[in-house]
Amino acid sequence: MVVRRPGGRSARVRAAVHQAVTELVAERGYGKFTVADVAARAGVADTSVYRRWGDLEELTADVVITWLTRTSPVPDTGTLDGDLRTYAANVVREADGPAGPAVLRLVIALAAAGETGARAREQFLAERSRQLRTMLDRARARGEEAPEVADVVDQILAPVYVRSLFGMGPLTGELADDLVDRMLGTPGRGPS
Amino acid sequence: MVVRRPGGRSARVRAAVHQAVTELVAERGYGKFTVADVAARAGVADTSVYRRWGDLEELTADVVITWLTRTSPVPDTGTLDGDLRTYAANVVREADGPAGPAVLRLVIALAAAGETGARAREQFLAERSRQLRTMLDRARARGEEAPEVADVVDQILAPVYVRSLFGMGPLTGELADDLVDRMLGTPGRGPS
């Protein structure tokens, strides 16, 4: 007898649908497939997808957020320095991995897809900002001086993402540490 | 009688071919058209394209470089501060313009196109690095302390490009100045 945890079927459907989206994005690009294509590939009914996600944009945002939250969870090491180094190392590792550039290109495709993609993109950015803000607020609550979310985006995410997207390696742990060193050397921005 | 400057026809062919590439990239995406498609749209013979550019990758690199050099020329104002502010303002303005995101997406498509795009991407990055290095070397020759090309990429280009690509505005002149302030506040990287 196979014991299944509650929600097992639901989790399997979700995984199959996410996998289908990822494959279709890689094969055709965003905007070139429908909910029906996703459902067919995942082996589920169209109505299951609509009921759970509403539409393709919501589904795509869910795929991106899930991937990022799993591969680059926002750390809680007890110090801002530790959190930022762990976070930066994760960002670098994932951007350098097989799925990283594909996910970045997906977000870019959403941003370029006009209104249809705008909501998914907003949702993704808002959720990611919320996760980072939690980490920075924890640091402030401990009495540490912390940068803004925009600083983390500009000084850690942006250099890593641009190197990944433009194929300007190497993406190494050393790069992650250098970026954090530079950011922490200039808290609050600008010359101090 | 129409007076034509020497090279007039050649310049017109080049402009028509560049225009055709830009349109085909926008319509189909990189990797979805051939030299023959470009030639047909530009109204020139295939052989003219091959003779002048060699192949589609060389041609695409030429299109990207030409666009960047025209829209964001490397400035020579007499001071590093002035050069960087002019350069950053140009980068922001172009990334915010109608063609900017399309050109960025083209470079990304080249980076993702495996070996076929790798040469074009290398050529583009090498040329752009060369232009930036010239600007920074001029500053050093005047006795100014100057950052490395990688610093300019990480601290000015990357934040602007990521904001443009992910649709995280606003891209303003104030952003350009903030990025330069932050970079010049930390010469040589890291805590000082």
mmCIF file of N, CA, C and O in Angstrom, chain A residues 25 28-34 56 106 109 113 116:
data_model
loop_
_atom_site.group_PDB
_atom_site.id
_atom_site.type_symbol
_atom_site.label_atom_id
_atom_site.label_comp_id
_atom_site.label_asym_id
_atom_site.label_seq_id
_atom_site.Cartn_x
_atom_site.Cartn_y
_atom_site.Cartn_z
ATOM 1 N N VAL A 25 7.989 27.473 -22.510
ATOM 2 C CA VAL A 25 8.733 28.734 -22.621
ATOM 3 C C VAL A 25 10.057 28.487 -23.344
ATOM 4 O O VAL A 25 10.443 29.246 -24.240
ATOM 5 N N ARG A 28 9.113 27.435 -27.200
ATOM 6 C CA ARG A 28 8.412 28.374 -28.090
ATOM 7 C C ARG A 28 8.599 29.828 -27.715
ATOM 8 O O ARG A 28 8.374 30.708 -28.544
ATOM 9 N N GLY A 29 8.933 30.088 -26.462
ATOM 10 C CA GLY A 29 8.998 31.467 -25.996
ATOM 11 C C GLY A 29 7.654 31.896 -25.428
ATOM 12 O O GLY A 29 6.601 31.371 -25.833
ATOM 13 N N TYR A 30 7.713 32.856 -24.507
ATOM 14 C CA TYR A 30 6.482 33.326 -23.876
ATOM 15 C C TYR A 30 5.604 34.023 -24.909
ATOM 16 O O TYR A 30 6.093 34.753 -25.760
ATOM 17 N N GLY A 31 4.298 33.801 -24.820
ATOM 18 C CA GLY A 31 3.376 34.423 -25.771
ATOM 19 C C GLY A 31 3.042 33.516 -26.936
ATOM 20 O O GLY A 31 2.186 33.834 -27.752
ATOM 21 N N LYS A 32 3.702 32.362 -27.012
ATOM 22 C CA LYS A 32 3.493 31.457 -28.151
ATOM 23 C C LYS A 32 2.788 30.168 -27.737
ATOM 24 O O LYS A 32 2.857 29.169 -28.441
ATOM 25 N N PHE A 33 2.160 30.176 -26.556
ATOM 26 C CA PHE A 33 1.395 28.989 -26.169
ATOM 27 C C PHE A 33 0.215 29.421 -25.283
ATOM 28 O O PHE A 33 0.197 30.551 -24.783
ATOM 29 N N THR A 34 -0.737 28.511 -25.124
ATOM 30 C CA THR A 34 -1.980 28.831 -24.418
ATOM 31 C C THR A 34 -2.140 27.944 -23.182
ATOM 32 O O THR A 34 -1.373 27.001 -22.979
ATOM 33 N N LEU A 56 -3.083 32.518 -17.800
ATOM 34 C CA LEU A 56 -1.703 32.150 -18.105
ATOM 35 C C LEU A 56 -0.699 33.072 -17.413
ATOM 36 O O LEU A 56 0.391 32.635 -17.010
ATOM 37 N N LEU A 106 12.493 34.655 -19.178
ATOM 38 C CA LEU A 106 11.032 34.604 -19.040
ATOM 39 C C LEU A 106 10.497 35.901 -18.429
ATOM 40 O O LEU A 106 9.501 36.460 -18.899
ATOM 41 N N ALA A 109 10.650 38.470 -21.035
ATOM 42 C CA ALA A 109 9.577 38.277 -22.014
ATOM 43 C C ALA A 109 8.259 38.798 -21.464
ATOM 44 O O ALA A 109 7.473 39.429 -22.182
ATOM 45 N N ALA A 113 5.869 41.774 -22.985
ATOM 46 C CA ALA A 113 4.634 41.251 -23.566
ATOM 47 C C ALA A 113 3.455 42.199 -23.385
ATOM 48 O O ALA A 113 2.316 41.793 -23.520
ATOM 49 N N THR A 116 -0.528 41.985 -21.306
ATOM 50 C CA THR A 116 -0.773 40.586 -20.947
ATOM 51 C C THR A 116 0.271 40.092 -19.940
ATOM 52 O O THR A 116 -0.030 39.269 -19.086
#
